[in-house]
PDB file of C-alpha atoms in Angstrom:
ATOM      1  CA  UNK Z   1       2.168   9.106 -15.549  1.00 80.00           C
ATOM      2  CA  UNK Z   2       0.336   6.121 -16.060  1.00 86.00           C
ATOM      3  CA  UNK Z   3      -3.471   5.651 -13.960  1.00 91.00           C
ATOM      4  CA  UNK Z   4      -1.781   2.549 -12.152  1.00 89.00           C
ATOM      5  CA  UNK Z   5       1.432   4.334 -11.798  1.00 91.00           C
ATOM      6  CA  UNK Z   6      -0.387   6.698 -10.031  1.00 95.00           C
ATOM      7  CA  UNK Z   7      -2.560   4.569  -7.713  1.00 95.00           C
ATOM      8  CA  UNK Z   8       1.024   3.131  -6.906  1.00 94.00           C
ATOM      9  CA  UNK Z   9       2.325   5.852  -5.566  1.00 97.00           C
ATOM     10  CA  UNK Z  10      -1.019   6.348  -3.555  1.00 97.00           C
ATOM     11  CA  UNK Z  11      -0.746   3.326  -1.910  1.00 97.00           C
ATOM     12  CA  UNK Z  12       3.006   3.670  -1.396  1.00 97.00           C
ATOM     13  CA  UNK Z  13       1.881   6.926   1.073  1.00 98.00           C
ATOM     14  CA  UNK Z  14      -0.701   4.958   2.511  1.00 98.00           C
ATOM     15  CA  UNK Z  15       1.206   2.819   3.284  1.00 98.00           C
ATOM     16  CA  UNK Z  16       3.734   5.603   4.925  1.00 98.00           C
ATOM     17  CA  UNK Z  17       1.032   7.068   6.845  1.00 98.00           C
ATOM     18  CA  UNK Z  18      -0.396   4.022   8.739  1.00 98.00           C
ATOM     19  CA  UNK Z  19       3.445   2.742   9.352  1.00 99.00           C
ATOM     20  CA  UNK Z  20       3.611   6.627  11.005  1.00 99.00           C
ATOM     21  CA  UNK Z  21       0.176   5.971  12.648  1.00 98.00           C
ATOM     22  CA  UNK Z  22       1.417   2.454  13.925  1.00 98.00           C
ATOM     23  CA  UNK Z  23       4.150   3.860  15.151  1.00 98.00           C
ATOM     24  CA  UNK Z  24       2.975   6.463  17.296  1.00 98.00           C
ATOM     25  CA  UNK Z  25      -0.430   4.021  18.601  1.00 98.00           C
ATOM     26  CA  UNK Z  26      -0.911   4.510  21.819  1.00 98.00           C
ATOM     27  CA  UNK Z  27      -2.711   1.212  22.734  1.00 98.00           C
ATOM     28  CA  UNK Z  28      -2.272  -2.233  21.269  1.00 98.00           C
ATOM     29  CA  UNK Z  29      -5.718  -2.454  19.485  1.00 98.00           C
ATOM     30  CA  UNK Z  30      -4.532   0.354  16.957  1.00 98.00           C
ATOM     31  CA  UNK Z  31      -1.268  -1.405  16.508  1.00 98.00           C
ATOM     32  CA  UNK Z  32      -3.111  -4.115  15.292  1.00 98.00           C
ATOM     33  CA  UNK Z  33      -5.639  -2.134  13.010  1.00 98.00           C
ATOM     34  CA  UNK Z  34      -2.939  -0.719  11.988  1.00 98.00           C
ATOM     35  CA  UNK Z  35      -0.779  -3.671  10.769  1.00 99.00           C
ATOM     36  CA  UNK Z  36      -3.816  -5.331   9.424  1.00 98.00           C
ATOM     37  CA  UNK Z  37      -4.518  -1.740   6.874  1.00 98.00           C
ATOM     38  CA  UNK Z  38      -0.611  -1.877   6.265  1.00 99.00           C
ATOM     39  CA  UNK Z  39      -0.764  -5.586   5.485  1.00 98.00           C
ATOM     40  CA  UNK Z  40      -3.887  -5.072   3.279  1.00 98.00           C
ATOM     41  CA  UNK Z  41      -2.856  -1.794   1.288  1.00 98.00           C
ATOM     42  CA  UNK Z  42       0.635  -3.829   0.529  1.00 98.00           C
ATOM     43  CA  UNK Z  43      -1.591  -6.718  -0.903  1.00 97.00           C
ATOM     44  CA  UNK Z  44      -2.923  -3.890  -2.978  1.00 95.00           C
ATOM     45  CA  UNK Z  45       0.373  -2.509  -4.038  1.00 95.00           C
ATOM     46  CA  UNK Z  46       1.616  -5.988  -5.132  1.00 96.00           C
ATOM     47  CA  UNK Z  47      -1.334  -6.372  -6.972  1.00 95.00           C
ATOM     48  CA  UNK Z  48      -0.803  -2.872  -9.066  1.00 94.00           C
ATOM     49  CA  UNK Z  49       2.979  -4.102  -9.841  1.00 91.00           C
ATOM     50  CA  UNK Z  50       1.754  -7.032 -11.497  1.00 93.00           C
ATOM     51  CA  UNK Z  51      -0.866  -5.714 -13.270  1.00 88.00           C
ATOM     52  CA  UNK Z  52       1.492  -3.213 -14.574  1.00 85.00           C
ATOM     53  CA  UNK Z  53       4.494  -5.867 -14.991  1.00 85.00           C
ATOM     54  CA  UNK Z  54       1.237  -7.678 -17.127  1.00 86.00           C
ATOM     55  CA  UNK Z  55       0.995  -4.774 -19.028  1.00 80.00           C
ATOM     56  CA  UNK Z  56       4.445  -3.849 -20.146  1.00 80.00           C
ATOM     57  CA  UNK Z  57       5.152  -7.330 -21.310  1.00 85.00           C
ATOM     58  CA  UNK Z  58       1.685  -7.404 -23.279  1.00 83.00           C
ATOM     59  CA  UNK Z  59       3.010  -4.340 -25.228  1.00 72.00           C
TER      60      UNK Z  59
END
């Protein structure tokens, strides 16, 4: 497994653990913290796919 492979599937259970958080927020502030992280980490995610869709049409 590849570094950005991994960091992929980091962010992909990151990204399952704030949807879990959001889910079970009790107030509407941490719904919105907790769309905003979701939002940001899936930025971050999209980023590693094409970094790694870079990569494996560079080789």
């Amino acid at each position: 497994m590849s570094t950005k492979q991994f960091l992929i599937r980091g962010s992909e259970k990151v990204i399952r653990h704030y949807q879990f958080l959001l889910d079970t927020a009790k107030s509407d502030q941490e719904r919105e913290k907790f769309a905003r992280r979701i939002d940001e980490e899936k930025r971050n995610l999209e980023r590693l796919f094409a970094d790694l869709t870079q990569a494996a049409q560079a080789a």
